[in-house]
Coordinates of C-alpha atoms in Angstrom, one line a residue:
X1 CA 3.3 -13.1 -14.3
X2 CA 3.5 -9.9 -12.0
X3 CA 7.0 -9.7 -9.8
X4 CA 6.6 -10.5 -6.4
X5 CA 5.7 -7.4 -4.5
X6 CA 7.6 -4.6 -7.0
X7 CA 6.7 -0.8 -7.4
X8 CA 3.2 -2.0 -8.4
X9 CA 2.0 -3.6 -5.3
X10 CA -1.5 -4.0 -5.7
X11 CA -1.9 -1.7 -8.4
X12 CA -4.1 -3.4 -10.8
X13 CA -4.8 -0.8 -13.4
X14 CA -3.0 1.9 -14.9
X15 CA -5.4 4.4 -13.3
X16 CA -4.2 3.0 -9.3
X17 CA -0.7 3.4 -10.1
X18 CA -1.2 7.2 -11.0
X19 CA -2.8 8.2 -7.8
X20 CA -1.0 6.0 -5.7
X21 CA 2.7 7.4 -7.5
X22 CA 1.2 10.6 -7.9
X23 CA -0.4 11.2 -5.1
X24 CA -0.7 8.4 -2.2
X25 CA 3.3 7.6 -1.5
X26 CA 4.4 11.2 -1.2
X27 CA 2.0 11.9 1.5
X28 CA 3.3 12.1 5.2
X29 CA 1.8 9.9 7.8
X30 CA -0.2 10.8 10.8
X31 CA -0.5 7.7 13.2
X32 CA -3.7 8.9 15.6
X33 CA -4.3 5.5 17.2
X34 CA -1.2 3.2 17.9
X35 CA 0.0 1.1 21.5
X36 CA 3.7 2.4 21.7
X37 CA 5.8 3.5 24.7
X38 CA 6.8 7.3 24.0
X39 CA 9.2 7.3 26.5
X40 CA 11.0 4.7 23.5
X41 CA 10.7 7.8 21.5
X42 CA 12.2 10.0 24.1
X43 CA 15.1 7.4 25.1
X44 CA 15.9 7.2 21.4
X45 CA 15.6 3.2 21.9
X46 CA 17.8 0.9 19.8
X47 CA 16.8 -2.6 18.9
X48 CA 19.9 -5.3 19.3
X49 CA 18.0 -7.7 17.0
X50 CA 15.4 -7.8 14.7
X51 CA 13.8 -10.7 16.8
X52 CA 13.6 -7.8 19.2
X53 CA 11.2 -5.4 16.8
X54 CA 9.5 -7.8 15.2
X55 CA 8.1 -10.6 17.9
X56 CA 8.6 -9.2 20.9
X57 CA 5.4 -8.0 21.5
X58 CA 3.6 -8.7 18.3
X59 CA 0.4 -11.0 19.4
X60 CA -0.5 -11.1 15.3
X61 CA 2.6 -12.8 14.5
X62 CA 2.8 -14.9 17.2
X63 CA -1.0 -16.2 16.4
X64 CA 0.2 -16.9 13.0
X65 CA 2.9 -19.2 14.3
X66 CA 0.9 -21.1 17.0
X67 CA -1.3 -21.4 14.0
X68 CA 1.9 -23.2 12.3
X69 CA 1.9 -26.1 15.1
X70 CA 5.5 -23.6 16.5
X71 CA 6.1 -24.7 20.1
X72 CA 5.3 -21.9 22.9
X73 CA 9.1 -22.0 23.6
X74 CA 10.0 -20.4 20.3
X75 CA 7.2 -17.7 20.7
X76 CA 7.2 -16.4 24.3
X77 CA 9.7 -18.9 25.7
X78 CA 13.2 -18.6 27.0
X79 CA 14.6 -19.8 23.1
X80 CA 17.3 -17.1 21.6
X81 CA 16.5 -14.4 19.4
X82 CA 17.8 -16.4 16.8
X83 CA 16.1 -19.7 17.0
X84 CA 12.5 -17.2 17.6
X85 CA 13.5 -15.3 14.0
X86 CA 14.3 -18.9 12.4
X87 CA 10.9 -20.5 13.6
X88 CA 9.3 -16.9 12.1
X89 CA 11.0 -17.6 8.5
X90 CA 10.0 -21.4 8.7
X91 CA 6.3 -20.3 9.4
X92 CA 6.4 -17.4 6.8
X93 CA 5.4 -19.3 3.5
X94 CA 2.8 -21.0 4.9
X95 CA 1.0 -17.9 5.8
X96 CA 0.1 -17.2 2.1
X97 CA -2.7 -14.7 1.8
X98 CA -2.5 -13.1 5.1
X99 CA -1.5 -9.7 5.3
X100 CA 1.2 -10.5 7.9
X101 CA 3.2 -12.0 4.6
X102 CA 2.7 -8.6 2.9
X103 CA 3.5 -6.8 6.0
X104 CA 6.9 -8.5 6.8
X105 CA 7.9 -8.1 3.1
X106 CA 7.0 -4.5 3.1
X107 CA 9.5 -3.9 6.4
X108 CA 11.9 -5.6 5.0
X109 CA 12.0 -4.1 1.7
X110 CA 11.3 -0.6 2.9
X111 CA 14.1 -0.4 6.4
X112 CA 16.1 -3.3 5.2
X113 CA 16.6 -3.1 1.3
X114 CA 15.7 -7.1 1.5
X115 CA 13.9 -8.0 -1.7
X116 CA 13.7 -12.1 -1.6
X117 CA 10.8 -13.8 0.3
X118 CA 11.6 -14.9 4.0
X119 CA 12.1 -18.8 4.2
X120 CA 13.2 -21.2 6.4
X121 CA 16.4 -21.8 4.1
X122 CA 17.4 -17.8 4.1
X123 CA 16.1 -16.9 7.8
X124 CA 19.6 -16.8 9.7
X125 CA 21.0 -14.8 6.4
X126 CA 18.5 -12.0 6.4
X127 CA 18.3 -12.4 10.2
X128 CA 22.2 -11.2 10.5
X129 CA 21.4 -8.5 7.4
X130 CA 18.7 -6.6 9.2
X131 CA 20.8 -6.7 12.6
X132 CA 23.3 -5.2 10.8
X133 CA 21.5 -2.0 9.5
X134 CA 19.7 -2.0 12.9
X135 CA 22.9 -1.2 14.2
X136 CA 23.3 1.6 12.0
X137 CA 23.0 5.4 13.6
X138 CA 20.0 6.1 11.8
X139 CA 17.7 3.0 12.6
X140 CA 17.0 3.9 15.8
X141 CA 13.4 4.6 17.1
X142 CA 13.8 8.2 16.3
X143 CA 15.4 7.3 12.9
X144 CA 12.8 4.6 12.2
X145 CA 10.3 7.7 12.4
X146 CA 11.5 9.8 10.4
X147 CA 12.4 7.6 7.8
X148 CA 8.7 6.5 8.0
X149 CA 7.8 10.5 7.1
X150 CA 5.5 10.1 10.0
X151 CA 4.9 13.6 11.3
X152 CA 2.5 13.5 14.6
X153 CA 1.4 10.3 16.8
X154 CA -1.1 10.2 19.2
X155 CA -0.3 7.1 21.8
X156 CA -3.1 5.7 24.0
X157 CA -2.8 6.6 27.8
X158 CA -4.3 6.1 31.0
X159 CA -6.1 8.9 33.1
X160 CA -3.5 8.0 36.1
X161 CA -0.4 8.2 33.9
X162 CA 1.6 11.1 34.6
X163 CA 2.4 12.0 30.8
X164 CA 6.1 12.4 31.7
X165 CA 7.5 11.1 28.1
X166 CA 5.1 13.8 26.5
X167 CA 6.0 16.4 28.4
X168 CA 10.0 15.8 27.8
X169 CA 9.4 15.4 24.1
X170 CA 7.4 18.5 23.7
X171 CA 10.5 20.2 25.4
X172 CA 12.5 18.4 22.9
X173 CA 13.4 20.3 19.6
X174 CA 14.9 17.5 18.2
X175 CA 12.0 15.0 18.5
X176 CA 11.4 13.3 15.7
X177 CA 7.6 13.8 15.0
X178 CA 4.7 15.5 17.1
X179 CA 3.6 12.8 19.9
X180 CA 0.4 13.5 21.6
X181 CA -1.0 11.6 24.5
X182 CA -5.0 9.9 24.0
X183 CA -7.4 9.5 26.5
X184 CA -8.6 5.9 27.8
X185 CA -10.4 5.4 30.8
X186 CA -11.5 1.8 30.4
X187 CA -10.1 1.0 34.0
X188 CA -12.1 3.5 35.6
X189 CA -15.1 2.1 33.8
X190 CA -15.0 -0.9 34.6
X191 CA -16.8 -1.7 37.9
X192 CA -17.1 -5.4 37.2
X193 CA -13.3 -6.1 36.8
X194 CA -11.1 -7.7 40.3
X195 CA -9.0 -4.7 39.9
X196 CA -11.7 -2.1 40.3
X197 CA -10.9 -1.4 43.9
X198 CA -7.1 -1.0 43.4
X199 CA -7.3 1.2 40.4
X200 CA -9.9 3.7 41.9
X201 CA -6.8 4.2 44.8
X202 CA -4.5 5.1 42.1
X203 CA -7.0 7.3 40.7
X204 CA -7.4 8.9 44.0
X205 CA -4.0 9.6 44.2
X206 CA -2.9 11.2 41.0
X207 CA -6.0 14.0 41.3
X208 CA -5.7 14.0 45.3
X209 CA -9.1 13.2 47.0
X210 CA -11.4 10.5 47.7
X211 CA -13.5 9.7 44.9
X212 CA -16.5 7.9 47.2
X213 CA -19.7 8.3 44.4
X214 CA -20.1 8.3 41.2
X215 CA -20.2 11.7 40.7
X216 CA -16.9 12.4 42.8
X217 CA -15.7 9.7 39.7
X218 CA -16.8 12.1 36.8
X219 CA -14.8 14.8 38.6
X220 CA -12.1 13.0 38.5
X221 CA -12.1 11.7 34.8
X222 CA -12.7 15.4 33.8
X223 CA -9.9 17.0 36.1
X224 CA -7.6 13.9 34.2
X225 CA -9.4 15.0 30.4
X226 CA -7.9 18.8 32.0
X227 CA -4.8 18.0 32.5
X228 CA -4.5 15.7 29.1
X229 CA -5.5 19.0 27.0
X230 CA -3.1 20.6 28.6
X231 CA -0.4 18.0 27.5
X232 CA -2.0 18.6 23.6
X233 CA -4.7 15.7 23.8
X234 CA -7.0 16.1 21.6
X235 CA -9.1 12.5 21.1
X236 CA -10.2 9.7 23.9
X237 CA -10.6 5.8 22.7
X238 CA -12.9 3.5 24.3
X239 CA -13.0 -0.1 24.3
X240 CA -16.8 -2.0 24.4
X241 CA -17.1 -5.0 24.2
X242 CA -20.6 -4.6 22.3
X243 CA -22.8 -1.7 22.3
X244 CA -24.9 -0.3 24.8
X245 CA -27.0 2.1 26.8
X246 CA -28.4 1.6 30.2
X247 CA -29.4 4.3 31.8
X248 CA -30.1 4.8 35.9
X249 CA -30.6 7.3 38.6
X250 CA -28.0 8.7 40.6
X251 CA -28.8 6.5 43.8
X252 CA -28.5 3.5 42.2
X253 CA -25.5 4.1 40.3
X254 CA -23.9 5.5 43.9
X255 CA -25.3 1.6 45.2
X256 CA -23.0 0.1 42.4
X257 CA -20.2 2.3 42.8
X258 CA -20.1 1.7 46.6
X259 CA -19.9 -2.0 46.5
X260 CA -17.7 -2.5 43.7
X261 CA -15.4 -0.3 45.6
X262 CA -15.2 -2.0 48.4
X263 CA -14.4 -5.2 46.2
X264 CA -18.4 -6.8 45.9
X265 CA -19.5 -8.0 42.5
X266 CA -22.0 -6.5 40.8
X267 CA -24.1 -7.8 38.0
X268 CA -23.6 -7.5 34.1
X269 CA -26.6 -5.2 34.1
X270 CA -25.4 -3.0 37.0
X271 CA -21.6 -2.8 35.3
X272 CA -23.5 -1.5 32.3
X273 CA -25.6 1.3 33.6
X274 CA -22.5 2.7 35.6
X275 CA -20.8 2.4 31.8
X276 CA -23.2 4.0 30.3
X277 CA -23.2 7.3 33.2
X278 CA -19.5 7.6 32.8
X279 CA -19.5 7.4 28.7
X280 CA -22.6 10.3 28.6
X281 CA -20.2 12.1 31.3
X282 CA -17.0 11.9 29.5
X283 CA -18.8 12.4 26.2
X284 CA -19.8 16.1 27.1
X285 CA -16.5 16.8 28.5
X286 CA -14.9 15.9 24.8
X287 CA -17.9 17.2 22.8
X288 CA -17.1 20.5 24.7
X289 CA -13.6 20.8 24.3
X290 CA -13.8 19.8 20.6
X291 CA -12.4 16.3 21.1
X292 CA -12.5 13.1 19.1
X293 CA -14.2 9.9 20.5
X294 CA -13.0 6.7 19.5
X295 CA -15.6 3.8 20.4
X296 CA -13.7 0.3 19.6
X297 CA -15.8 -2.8 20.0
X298 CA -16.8 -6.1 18.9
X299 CA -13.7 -7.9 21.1
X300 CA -14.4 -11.4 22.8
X301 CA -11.1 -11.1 25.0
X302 CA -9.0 -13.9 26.5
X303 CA -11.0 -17.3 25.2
X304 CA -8.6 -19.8 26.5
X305 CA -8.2 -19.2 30.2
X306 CA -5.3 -21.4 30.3
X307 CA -3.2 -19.0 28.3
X308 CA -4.5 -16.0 29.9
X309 CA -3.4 -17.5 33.2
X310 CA -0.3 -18.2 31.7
X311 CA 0.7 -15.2 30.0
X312 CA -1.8 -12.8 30.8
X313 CA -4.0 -10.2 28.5
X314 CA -2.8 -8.9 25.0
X315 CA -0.6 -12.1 23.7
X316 CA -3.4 -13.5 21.0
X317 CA -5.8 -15.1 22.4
X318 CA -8.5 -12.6 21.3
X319 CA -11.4 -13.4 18.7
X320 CA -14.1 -11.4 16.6
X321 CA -17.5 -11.1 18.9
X322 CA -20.6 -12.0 16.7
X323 CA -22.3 -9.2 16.8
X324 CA -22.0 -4.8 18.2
X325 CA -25.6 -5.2 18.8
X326 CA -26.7 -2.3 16.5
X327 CA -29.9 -1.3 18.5
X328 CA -27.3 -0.7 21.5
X329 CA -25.0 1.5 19.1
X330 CA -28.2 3.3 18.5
X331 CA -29.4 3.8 21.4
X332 CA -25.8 4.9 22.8
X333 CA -25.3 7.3 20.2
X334 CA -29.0 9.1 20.7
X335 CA -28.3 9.2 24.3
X336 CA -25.3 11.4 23.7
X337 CA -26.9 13.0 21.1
X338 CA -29.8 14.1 23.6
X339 CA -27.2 15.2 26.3
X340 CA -25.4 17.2 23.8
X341 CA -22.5 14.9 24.1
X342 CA -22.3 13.7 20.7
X343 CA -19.0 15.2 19.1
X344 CA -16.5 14.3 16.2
X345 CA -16.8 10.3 16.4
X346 CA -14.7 6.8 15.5
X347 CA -16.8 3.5 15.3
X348 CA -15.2 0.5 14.7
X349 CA -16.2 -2.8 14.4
X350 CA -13.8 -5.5 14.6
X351 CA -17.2 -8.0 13.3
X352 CA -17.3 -7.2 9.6
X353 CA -20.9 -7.7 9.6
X354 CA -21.4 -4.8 11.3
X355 CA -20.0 -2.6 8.4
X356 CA -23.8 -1.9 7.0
X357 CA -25.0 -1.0 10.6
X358 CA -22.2 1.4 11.2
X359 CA -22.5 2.6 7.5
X360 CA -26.3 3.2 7.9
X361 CA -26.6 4.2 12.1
X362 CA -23.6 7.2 11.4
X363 CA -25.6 8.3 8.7
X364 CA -28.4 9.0 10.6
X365 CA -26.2 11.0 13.1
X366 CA -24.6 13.5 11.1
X367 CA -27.2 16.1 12.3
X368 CA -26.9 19.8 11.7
X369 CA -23.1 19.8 11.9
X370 CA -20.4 21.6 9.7
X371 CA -17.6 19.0 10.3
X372 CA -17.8 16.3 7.0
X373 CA -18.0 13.5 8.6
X374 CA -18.7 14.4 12.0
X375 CA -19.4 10.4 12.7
X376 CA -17.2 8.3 10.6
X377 CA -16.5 4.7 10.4
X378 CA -13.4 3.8 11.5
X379 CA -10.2 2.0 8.9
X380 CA -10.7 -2.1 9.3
X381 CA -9.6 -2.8 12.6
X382 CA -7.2 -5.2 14.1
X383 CA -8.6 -8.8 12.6
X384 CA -9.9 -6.6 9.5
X385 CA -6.8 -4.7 8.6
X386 CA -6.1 -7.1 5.9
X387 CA -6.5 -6.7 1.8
X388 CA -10.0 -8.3 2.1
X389 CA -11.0 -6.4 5.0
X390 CA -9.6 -3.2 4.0
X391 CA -11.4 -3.3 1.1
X392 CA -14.8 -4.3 2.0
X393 CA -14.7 -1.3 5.1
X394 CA -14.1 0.8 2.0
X395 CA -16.5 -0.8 -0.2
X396 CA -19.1 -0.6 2.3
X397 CA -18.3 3.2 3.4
X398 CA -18.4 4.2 -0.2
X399 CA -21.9 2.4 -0.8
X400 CA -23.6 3.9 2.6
X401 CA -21.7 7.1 3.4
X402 CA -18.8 9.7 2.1
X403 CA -15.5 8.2 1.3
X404 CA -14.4 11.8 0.4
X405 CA -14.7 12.6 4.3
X406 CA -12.8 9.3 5.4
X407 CA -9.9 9.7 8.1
X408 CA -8.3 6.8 6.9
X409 CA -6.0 4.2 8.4
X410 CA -3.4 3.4 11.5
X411 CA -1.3 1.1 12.8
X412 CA -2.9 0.5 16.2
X413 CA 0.6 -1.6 16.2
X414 CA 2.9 -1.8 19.5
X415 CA 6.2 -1.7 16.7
X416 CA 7.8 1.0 15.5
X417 CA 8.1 -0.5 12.1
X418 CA 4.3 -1.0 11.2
X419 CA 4.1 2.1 9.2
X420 CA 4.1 -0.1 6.5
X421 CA 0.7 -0.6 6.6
X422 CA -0.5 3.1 6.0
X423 CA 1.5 2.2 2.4
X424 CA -1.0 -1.0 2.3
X425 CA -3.8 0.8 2.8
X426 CA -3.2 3.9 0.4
X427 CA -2.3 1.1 -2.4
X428 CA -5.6 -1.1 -2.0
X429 CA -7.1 2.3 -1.5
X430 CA -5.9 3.2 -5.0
X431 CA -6.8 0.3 -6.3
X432 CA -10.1 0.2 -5.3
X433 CA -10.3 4.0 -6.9
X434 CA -8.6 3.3 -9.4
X435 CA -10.8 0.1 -10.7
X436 CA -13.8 2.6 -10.6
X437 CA -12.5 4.9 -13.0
X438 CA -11.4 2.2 -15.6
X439 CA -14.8 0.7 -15.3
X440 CA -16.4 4.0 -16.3
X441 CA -17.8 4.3 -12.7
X442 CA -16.0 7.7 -12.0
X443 CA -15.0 10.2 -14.0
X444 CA -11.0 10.5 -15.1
X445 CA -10.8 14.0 -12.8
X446 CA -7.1 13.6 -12.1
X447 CA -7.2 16.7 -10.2
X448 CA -9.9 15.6 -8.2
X449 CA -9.3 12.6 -7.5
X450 CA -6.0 13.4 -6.5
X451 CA -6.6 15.3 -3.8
X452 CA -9.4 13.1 -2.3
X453 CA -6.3 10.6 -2.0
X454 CA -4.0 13.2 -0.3
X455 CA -7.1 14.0 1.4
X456 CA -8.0 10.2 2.8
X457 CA -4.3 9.4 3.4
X458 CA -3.2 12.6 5.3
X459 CA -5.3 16.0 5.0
X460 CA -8.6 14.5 6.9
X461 CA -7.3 13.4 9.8
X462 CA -4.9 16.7 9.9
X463 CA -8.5 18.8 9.9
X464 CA -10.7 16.4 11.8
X465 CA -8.7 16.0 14.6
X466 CA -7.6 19.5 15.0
X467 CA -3.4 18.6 13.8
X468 CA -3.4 21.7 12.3
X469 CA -1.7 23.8 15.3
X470 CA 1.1 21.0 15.2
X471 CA 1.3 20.5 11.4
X472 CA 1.7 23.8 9.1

């Protein structure tokens, strides 16, 4: 029987734990797609409790322990940090198989030095342990990174927000890592949403004139995609909730526009043809300027309405949608193509079954490009990011397109200590690799395969995304 989570992790065959010692765990980490607060990074922020870290914002876990029959009180309620960590180590061994065991055991082996499972029985033990060592002088946010061996980060940003924690780090010679700001303009995309009207004032604000049609709106997104590059940006990230491409004339995206300005609705139909404008706009902006697009989709966001009203968006009441509707992917991805807005490009799924249509529809959009993989699919994604999940993305990438080429994984995590999961990745990664070569499916090229491991787990996305500047 195999010790619970030792050196070998994963690592199956004698071949994995070669490239994954050798190769995978000395590699530094580049985080390009991840939900935390860089002014934390600035302010050096210190956590008084693991409680704190761990499930203060962290909609995974606190799925897994509605999932557990664990009263709201001891989630997002008033209880203590204490009696929140104790309800976490009560629902931990239930949660057998899912990656949030692995992850939690990872974190606490890796910051904490904690070896033994999390229980019920141990919680308030290893709950005062890793307060303890949070309290050190080098477990702060800054220390957190550093110790991870991350070297840049690329945080996700709104056109309207002023960059100010960017700006001071990039002043700052002591910060810890390289932290980039990312483009997404969902808000200004969405004409259909209630808080349509309020957002376009802010909009008009920050670049300082009315923005009255839609082409007074693409102005302004590409003034705010200015001043971003000039802040180091580099990649954009848009959320969909399923693929498509509507296309309309200037006066009757202006008609939309107009009304849902002024606060009328507008149909589903009319919300995606001013979409679609705004995504062919933005898209020659980036393709121009050398930029990455990120295109996340697949999301059915907020299913129980009574939760949403209670705690609003982001606290785990998201689900897979059934479908990215492929001939919507293709149809978007031609129309950039045609308006030469097509650049360096991210799909991800959070469906599975949409793993063969990504696979396949990329393929037939690397076109008369010298980037390898110019489109790529991106790492399994939120609901995916699991051992499963993980390694059919991989299975399916390596089947339909070039896993030499892939950018590999992030934490798209609001917690500081989720590095973790680059480590899961690169060892089912390994794995997968390494199974190949013991089954006489790849040849034994150490050397080789090697560097297509340093290559997947840091020197891709270092290339692809341009790093290079930052990261000598």
């Amino acid at each position: 029987m195999t010790t619970f989570m030792n050196q070998d992790f994963l690592l199956k065959t004698e071949a994995a734990k070669k490239l994954y010692h050798g190769h995978a765990a000395k590699m530094p980490i580049i985080d390009y797609h991840c939900h935390i607060n860089p002014m934390e990074i600035y302010e050096d922020k210190r956590y008084a409790t693991i409680t704190e870290v761990w499930l203060g914002g962290d909609h995974y876990k606190w799925r897994a322990m509605r999932s557990c029959g664990v009263p709201e009180y001891y989630i997002t309620g008033d209880a203590t940090p204490a009696e929140k960590f104790q309800k976490w180590g009560e629902a931990m061994p239930m949660l057998i198989g899912n990656p949030l065991y692995h992850w939690t055991h990872l974190e606490l082996q890796r910051y904490f030095g904690i070896t033994e499972p999390l229980t019920g029985e141990n919680a308030m033990e290893i709950f005062e342990k890793c307060n303890a060592i949070l309290a050190q002088p080098d477990m702060s946010v800054r220390g957190i990174i550093r110790k991870s061996n991350v070297k840049l980060i690329c945080t996700t940003d709104d056109p309207v927000d002023d960059l100010r924690a960017h700006e001071l780090l990039a002043q700052d010679p002591t910060a810890p890592a390289v932290v980039l700001p990312a483009f997404r303009p969902d808000k200004a995309m969405r004409a259909d949403k209630e808080t349509f009207p309020t957002y376009v004032d802010q909009l008009e604000q920050v670049v300082g004139y009315g923005i009255n049609t839609v082409a007074d709106m693409r102005q302004a997104l590409n003034d705010r995609i200015a001043y971003f590059a000039d802040h180091g940006c580099c990649v954009s990230d848009h959320a969909l909730d399923y693929c498509f491409c509507v296309e309309a004339d200037e006066a009757t995206l202006d008609n939309i526009f107009a009304r849902a300005k002024s606060g009328q609705s507008i149909t589903w139909d009319e919300q995606l043809a001013y979409h679609t404008a705004l995504l062919l706009s933005v898209g020659k902006e980036y393709a121009k300027r050398g930029w990455v697009t990120q295109f996340h989709f697949g999301c059915l966001r907020d299913n129980s309405k009574t939760m949403f009203r209670k705690l609003g968006p982001d606290t785990g009441f998201d689900s897979m949608n059934d479908a990215a509707n492929g001939v919507g992917l293709s149809k978007l991805l031609n129309a950039l193509e045609e308006a030469g807005a097509l650049g360096k490009t991210i799909l991800y799924s959070l469906n599975p079954c949409d793993n063969g249509i990504i696979g396949t529809l990329m393929g037939a959009f690397q076109t008369d490009s010298a980037i390898p993989g110019k489109i790529q699919q991106g790492s399994a994604w939120w609901f995916n990011d699991h051992k499963i999940g993980m390694e059919e993305q991989m299975k399916s990438l390596m089947s339909l397109g070039a896993m030499g080429t892939f950018n590999g994984m992030l934490t798209d995590s609001r917690s500081f200590l989720s590095y973790t999961r680059h480590e899961y990745f690169r060892r089912i990664m390994c794995n997968l690799f390494g199974q190949l070569v013991e089954d006489g499916e790849y040849p034994a090229d150490w050397a080789y395969l090697g560097k297509m491991v340093e290559n997947i787990s840091y020197n891709n996305t270092k290339t692809y995304f341009g790093f290079d500047k930052y990261l000598k």
